[in-house]
GROMACS .gro file of C-alpha atoms in nm:
model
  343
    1UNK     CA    1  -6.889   6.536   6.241
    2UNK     CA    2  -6.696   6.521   6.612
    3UNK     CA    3  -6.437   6.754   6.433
    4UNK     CA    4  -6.678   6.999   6.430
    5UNK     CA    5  -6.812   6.941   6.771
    6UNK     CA    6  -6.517   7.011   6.915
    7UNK     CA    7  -6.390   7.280   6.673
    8UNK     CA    8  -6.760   7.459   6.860
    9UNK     CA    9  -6.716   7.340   7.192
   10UNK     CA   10  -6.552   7.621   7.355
   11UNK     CA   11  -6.775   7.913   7.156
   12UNK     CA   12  -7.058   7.694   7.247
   13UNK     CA   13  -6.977   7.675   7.674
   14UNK     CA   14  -6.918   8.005   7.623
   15UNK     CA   15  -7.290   8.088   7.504
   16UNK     CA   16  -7.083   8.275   7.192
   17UNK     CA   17  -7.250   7.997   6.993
   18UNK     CA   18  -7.494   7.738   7.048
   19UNK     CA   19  -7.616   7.384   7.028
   20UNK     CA   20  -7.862   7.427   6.732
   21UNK     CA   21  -7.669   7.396   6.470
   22UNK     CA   22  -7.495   7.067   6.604
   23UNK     CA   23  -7.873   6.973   6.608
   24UNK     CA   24  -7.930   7.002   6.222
   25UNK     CA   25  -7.613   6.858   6.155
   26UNK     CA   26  -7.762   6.549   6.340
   27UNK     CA   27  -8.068   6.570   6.157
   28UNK     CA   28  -7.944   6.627   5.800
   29UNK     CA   29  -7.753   6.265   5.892
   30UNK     CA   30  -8.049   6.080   5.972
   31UNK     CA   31  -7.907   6.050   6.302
   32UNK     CA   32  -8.260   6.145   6.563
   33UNK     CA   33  -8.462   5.945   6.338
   34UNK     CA   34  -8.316   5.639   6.513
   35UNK     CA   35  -8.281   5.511   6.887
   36UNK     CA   36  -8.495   5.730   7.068
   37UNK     CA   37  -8.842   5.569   6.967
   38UNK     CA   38  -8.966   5.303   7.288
   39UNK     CA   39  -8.967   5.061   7.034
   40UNK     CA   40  -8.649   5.123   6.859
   41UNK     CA   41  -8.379   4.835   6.822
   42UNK     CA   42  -8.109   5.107   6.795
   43UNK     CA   43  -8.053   5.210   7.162
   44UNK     CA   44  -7.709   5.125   7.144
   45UNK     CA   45  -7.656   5.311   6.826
   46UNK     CA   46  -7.774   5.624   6.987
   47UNK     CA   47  -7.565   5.572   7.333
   48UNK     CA   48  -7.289   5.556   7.124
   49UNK     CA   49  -7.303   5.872   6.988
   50UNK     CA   50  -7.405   6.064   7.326
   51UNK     CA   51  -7.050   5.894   7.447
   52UNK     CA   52  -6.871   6.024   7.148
   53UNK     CA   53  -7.044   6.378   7.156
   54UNK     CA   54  -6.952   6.383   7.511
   55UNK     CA   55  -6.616   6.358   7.459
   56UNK     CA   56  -6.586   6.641   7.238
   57UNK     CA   57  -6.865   6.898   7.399
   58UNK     CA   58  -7.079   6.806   7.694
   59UNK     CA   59  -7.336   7.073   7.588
   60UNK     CA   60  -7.413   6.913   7.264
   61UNK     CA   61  -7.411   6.591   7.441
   62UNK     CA   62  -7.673   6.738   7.692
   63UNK     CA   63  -7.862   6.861   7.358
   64UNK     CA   64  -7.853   6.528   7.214
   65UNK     CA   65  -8.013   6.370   7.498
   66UNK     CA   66  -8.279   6.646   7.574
   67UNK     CA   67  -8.378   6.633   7.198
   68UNK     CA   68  -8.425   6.215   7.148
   69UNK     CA   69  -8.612   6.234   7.523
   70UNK     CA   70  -8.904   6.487   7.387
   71UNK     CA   71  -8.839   6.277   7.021
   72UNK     CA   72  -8.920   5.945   7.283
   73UNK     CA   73  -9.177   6.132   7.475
   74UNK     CA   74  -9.331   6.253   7.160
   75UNK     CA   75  -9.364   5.892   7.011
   76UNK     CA   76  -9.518   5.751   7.329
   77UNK     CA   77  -9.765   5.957   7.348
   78UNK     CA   78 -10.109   5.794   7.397
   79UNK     CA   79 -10.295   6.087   7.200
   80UNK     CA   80 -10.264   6.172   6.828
   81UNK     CA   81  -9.980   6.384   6.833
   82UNK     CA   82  -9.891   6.614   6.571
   83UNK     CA   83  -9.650   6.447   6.318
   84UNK     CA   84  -9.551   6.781   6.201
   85UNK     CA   85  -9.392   6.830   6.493
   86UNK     CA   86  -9.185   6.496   6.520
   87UNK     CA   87  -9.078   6.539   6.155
   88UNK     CA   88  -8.899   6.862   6.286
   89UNK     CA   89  -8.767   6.703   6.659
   90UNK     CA   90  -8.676   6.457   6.398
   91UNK     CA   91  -8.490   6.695   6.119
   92UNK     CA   92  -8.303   6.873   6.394
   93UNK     CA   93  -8.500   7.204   6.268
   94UNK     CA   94  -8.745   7.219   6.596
   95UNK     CA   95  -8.531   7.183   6.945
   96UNK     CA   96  -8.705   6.944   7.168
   97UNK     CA   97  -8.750   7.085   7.566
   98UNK     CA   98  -8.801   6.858   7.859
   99UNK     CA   99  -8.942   7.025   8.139
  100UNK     CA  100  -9.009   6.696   8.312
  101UNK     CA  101  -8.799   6.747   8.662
  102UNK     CA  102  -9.099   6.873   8.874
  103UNK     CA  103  -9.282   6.509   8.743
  104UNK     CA  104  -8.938   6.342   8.877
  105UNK     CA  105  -8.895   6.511   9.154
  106UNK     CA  106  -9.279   6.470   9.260
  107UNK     CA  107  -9.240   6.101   9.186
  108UNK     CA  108  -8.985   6.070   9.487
  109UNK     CA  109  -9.199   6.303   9.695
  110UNK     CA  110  -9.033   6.617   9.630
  111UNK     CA  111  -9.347   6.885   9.607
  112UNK     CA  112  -9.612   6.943   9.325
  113UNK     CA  113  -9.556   6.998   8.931
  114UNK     CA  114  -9.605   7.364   8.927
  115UNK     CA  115  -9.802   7.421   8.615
  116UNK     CA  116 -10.215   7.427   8.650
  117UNK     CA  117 -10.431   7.347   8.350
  118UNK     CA  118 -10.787   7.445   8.333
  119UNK     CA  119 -11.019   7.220   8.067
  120UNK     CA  120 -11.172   7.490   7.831
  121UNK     CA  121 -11.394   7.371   7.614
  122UNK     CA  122 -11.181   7.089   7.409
  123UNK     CA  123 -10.807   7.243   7.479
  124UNK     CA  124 -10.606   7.323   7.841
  125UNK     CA  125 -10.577   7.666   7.943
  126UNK     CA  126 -10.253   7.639   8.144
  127UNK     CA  127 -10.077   7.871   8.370
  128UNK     CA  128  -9.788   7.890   8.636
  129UNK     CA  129  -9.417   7.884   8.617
  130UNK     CA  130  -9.139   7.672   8.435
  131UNK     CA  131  -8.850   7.696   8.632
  132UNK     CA  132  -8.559   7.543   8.416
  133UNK     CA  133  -8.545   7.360   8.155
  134UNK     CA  134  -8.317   7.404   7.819
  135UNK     CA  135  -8.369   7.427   7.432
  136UNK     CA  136  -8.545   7.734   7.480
  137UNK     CA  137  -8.553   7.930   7.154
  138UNK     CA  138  -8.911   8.045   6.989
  139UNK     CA  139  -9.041   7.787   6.821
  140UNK     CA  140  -8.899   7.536   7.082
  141UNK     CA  141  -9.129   7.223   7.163
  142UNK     CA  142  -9.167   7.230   7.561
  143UNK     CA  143  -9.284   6.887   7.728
  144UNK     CA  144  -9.375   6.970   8.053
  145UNK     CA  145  -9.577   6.781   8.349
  146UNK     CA  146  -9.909   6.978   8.461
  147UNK     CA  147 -10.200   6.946   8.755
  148UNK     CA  148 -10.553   6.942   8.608
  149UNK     CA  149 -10.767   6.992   8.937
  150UNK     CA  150 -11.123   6.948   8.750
  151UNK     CA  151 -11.030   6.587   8.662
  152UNK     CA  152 -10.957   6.531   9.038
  153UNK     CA  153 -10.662   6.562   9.300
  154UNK     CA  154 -10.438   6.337   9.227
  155UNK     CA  155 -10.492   6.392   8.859
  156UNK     CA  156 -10.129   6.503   8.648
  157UNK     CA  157 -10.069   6.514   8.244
  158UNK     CA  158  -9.854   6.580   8.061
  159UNK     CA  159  -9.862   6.795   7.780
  160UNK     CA  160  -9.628   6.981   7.525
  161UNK     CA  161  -9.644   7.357   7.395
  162UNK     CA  162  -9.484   7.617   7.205
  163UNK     CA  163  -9.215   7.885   7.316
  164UNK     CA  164  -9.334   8.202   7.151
  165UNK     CA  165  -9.689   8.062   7.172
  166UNK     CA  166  -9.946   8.359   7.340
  167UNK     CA  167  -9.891   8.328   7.714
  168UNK     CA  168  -9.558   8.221   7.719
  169UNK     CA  169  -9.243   8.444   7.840
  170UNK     CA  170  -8.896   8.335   7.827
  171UNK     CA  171  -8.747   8.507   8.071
  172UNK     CA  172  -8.326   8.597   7.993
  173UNK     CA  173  -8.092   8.316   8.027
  174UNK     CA  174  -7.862   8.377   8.275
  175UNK     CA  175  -7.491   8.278   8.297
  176UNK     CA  176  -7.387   7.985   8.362
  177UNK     CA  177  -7.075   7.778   8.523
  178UNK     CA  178  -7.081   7.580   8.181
  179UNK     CA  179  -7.299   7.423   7.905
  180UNK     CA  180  -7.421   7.806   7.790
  181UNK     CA  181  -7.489   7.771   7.469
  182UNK     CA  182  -7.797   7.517   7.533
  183UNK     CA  183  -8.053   7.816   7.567
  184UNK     CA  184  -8.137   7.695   7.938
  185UNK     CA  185  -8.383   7.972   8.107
  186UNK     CA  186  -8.751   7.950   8.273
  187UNK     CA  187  -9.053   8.015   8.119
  188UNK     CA  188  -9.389   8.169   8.296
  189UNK     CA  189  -9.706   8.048   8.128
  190UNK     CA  190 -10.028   8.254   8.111
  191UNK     CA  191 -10.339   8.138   8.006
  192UNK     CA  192 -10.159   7.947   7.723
  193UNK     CA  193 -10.400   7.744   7.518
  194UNK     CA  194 -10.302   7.348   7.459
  195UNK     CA  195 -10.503   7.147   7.170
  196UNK     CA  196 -10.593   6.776   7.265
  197UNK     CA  197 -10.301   6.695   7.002
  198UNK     CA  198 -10.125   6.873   7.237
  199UNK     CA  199 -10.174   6.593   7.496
  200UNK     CA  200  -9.922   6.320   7.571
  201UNK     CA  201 -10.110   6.157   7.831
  202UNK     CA  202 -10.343   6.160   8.121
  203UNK     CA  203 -10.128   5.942   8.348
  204UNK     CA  204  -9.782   6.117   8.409
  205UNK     CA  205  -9.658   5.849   8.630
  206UNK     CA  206  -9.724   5.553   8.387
  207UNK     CA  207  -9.548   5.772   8.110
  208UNK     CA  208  -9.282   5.884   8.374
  209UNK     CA  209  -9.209   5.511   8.412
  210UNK     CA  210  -9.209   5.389   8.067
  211UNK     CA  211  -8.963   5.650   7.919
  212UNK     CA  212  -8.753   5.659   8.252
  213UNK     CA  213  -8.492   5.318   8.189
  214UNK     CA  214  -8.416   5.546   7.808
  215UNK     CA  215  -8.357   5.868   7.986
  216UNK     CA  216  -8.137   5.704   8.247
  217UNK     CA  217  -7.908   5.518   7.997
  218UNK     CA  218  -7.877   5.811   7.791
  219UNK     CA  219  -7.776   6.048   8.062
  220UNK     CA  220  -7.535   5.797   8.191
  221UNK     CA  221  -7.393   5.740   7.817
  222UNK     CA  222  -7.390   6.171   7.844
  223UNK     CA  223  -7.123   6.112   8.221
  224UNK     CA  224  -6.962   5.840   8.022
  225UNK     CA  225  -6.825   5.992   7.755
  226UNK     CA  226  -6.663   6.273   7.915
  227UNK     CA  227  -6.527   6.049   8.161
  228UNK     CA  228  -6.374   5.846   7.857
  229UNK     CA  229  -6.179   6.120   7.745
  230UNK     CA  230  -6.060   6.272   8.036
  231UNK     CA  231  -5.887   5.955   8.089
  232UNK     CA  232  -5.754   5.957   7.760
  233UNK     CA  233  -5.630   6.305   7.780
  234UNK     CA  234  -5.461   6.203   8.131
  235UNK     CA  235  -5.297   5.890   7.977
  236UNK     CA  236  -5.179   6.094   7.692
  237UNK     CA  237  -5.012   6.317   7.958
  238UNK     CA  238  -4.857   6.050   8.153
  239UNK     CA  239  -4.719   5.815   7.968
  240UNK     CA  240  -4.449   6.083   7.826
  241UNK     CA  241  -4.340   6.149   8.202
  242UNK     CA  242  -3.992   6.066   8.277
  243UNK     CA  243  -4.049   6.130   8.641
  244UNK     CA  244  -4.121   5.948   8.986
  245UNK     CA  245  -4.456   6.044   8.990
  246UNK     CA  246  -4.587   5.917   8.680
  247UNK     CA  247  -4.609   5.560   8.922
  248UNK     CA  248  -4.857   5.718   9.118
  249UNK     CA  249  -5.007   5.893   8.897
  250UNK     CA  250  -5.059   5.593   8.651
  251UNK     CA  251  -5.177   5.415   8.958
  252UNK     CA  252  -5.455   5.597   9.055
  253UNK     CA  253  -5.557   5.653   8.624
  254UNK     CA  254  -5.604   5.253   8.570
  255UNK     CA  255  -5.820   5.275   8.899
  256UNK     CA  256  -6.074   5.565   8.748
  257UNK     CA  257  -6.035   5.374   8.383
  258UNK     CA  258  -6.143   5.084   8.533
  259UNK     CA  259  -6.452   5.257   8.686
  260UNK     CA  260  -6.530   5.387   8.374
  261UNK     CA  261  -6.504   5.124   8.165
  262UNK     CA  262  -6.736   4.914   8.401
  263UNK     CA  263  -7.001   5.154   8.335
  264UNK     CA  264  -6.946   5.141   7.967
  265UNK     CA  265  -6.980   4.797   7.961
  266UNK     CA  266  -7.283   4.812   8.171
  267UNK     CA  267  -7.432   5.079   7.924
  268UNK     CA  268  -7.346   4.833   7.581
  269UNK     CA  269  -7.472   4.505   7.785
  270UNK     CA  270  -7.780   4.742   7.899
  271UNK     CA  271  -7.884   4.927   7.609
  272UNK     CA  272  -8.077   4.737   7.367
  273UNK     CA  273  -8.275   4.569   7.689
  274UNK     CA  274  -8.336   4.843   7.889
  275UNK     CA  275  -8.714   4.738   8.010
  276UNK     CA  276  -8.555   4.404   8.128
  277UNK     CA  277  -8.340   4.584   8.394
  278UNK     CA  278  -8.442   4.689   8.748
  279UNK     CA  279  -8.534   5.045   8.778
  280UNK     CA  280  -8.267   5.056   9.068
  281UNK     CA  281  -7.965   4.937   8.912
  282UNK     CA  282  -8.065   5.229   8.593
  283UNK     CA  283  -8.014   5.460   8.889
  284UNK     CA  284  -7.713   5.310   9.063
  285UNK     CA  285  -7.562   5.327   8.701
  286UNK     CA  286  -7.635   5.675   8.659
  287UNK     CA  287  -7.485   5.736   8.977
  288UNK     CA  288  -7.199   5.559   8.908
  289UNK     CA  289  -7.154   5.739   8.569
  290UNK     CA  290  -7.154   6.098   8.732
  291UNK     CA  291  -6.940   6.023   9.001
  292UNK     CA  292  -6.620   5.889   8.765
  293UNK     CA  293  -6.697   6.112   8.556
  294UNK     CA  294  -6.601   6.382   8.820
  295UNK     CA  295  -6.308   6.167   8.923
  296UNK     CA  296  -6.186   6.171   8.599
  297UNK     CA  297  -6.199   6.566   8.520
  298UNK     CA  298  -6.023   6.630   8.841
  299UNK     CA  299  -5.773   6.333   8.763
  300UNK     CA  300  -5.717   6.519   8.381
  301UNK     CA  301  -5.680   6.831   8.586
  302UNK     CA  302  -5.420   6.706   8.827
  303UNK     CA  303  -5.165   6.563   8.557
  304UNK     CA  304  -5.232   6.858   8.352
  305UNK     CA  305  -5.099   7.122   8.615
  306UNK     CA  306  -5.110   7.444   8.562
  307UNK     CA  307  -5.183   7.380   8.220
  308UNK     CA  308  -5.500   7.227   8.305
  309UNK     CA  309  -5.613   7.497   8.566
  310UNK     CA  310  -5.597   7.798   8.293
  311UNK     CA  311  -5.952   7.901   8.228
  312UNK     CA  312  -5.948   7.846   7.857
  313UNK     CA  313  -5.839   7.538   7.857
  314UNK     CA  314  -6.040   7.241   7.730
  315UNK     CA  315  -5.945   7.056   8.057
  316UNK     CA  316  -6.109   7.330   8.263
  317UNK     CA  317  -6.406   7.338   8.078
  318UNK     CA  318  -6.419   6.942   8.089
  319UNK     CA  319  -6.435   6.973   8.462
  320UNK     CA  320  -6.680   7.266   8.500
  321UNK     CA  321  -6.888   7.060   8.267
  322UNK     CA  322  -6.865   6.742   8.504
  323UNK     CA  323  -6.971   6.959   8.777
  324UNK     CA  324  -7.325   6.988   8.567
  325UNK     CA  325  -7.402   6.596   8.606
  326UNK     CA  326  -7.507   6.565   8.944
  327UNK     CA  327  -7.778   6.893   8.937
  328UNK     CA  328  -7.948   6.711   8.612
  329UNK     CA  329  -8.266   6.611   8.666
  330UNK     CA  330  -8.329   6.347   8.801
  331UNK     CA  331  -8.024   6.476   9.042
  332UNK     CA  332  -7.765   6.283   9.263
  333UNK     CA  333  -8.005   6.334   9.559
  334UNK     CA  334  -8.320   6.237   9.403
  335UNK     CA  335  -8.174   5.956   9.307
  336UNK     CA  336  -8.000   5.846   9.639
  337UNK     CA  337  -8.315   5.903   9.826
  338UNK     CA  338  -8.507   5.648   9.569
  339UNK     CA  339  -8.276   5.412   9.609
  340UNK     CA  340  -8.275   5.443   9.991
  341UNK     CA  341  -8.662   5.468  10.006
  342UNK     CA  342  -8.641   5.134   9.783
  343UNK     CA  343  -8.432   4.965   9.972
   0.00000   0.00000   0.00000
């Protein structure tokens, strides 16, 4: 299965193909039917294979992830969610959308979730304006953060819809730096109608901070595996030098690979107990995991040359897709101002 990931990887940065049929492929293997639930004693199963993706295609990596976190946010859901729909999160044959940044970034006191919902009669009537998420094909299930004034000021659900559903526009993707075959785009929402089933709960920052430690491990396991093999691909290069630089050069590798492997370990020694770890340290890790994994695309870069620098080269694309990490929600600033505002 990674030979075809990376047989696609290029078409699929390129937006030439996309990440939907790495999806099924997942699905026909059983493969998002385990390690995403809260419950699930297969965390480290699924990290696993977010690391290995990684290292062959960062978008289908990033697709992994944003499919098992709407398959996790779909299982915790305090209403009595559609099982229809998880079947096909499930299957691979429905992409999963998490829309959730405007809950993180409110969370760390970063503005107001921009969608409104409006109680009418027993479903929402919600309106306002999604500005990025990814996954977005018709059909696509959308989990998305909204204000519900009538139930009081402070009140915010969260709630999941349909692309294609009456109301909603997907507006044209636009290009991208990297990672363009993962459909991401904005949405604007008009008077779209949301069933109760369509209701994962009436407290977004309780369900924020139960499905939070997952996300975090999984993004960092996404950082991880990239970093992973740009240090292999570096080593590779190296250790066939017969010049005076390969001492330096080797130097400064087994200082990155030891980075990197310190946040793999933390990831295996963290992933099957991730409600028993401090909400900081998640953070600190996914920090960490960003940050070496940009060392370690510039590192494959310089031993690589002018090799390296050509823009069709894997390497490039490795770094362009390294320079994604630190925008992904929750981003390198949201998190560094939690951790400072924690202490």
């Amino acid at each position: 299965m990674l030979v075809w990931y990376a047989g696609e990887a290029a078409r699929i940065d390129r937006g030439e193909g996309d990440v939907r049929q790495g999806l099924a492929l997942l699905g026909a293997h059983g493969l998002l039917r385990s390690g995403a639930a809260p419950r699930s004693t297969d965390m480290k199963q699924l990290l696993t294979l977010i690391e290995d993706v990684a290292g062959e295609c960062l978008s289908s990596a990033f697709s992994l992830w944003s499919q098992t976190a709407v398959i996790d946010y779909w299982e915790h859901a305090s209403s009595e969610t559609c099982t229809e729909v998880l079947d096909g999160l499930r299957d691979g044959t429905v992409p999963g959308a998490t829309a959730m940044a405007p809950a993180l970034g409110q969370l760390c006191g970063l503005g107001d979730v921009p969608l409104v919902a409006h109680r009418d009669g027993h479903s929402l009537s919600v309106s306002g304006h999604v500005a990025w998420a990814s996954h977005l094909w018709d059909g696509a299930v959308v989990v998305a953060p909204v204000r519900v004034p009538e139930e009081g000021a402070a009140e915010r659900w969260v709630i999941a819809f349909r692309v294609g559903a009456p109301g909603v526009t997907l507006h044209p993707a636009p290009s991208l730096l990297a990672l363009n075959g993962t459909g991401s785009s904005s949405l604007t929402l008009a008077d779209v109608v949301v069933h109760v089933d369509r209701i994962l709960s009436t407290d977004m920052a309780g369900f924020v901070s139960e499905v939070r430690p997952r996300l975090l491990l999984a993004q960092s396991a996404m950082c991880a595996g990239l970093a992973r093999r740009s240090v292999n691909e570096a080593r590779a290069r190296t250790a066939v030098w017969d010049s005076p630089l390969r001492t330096v050069a080797d130097a400064r590798l087994a200082d990155v690979a030891a980075v990197a492997d310190g946040v793999l370990h933390r990831l295996d020694d963290w992933s099957d107990r991730s409600a028993e770890i401090e909400i900081a340290a998640l953070m600190q890790l996914r920090l960490d995991a960003a940050a070496v994994a940009a060392r370690a695309t510039d590192l494959e870069v310089l031993v690589s040359g002018g090799a390296g620098f050509l823009s069709t080269s894997a390497t490039s694309r490795r770094l362009r897709e390294a320079a994604f990490l630190p925008i992904q929600a929750p981003t390198e600033l949201q998190l560094l101002r939690q951790l400072s505002a924690s202490g």
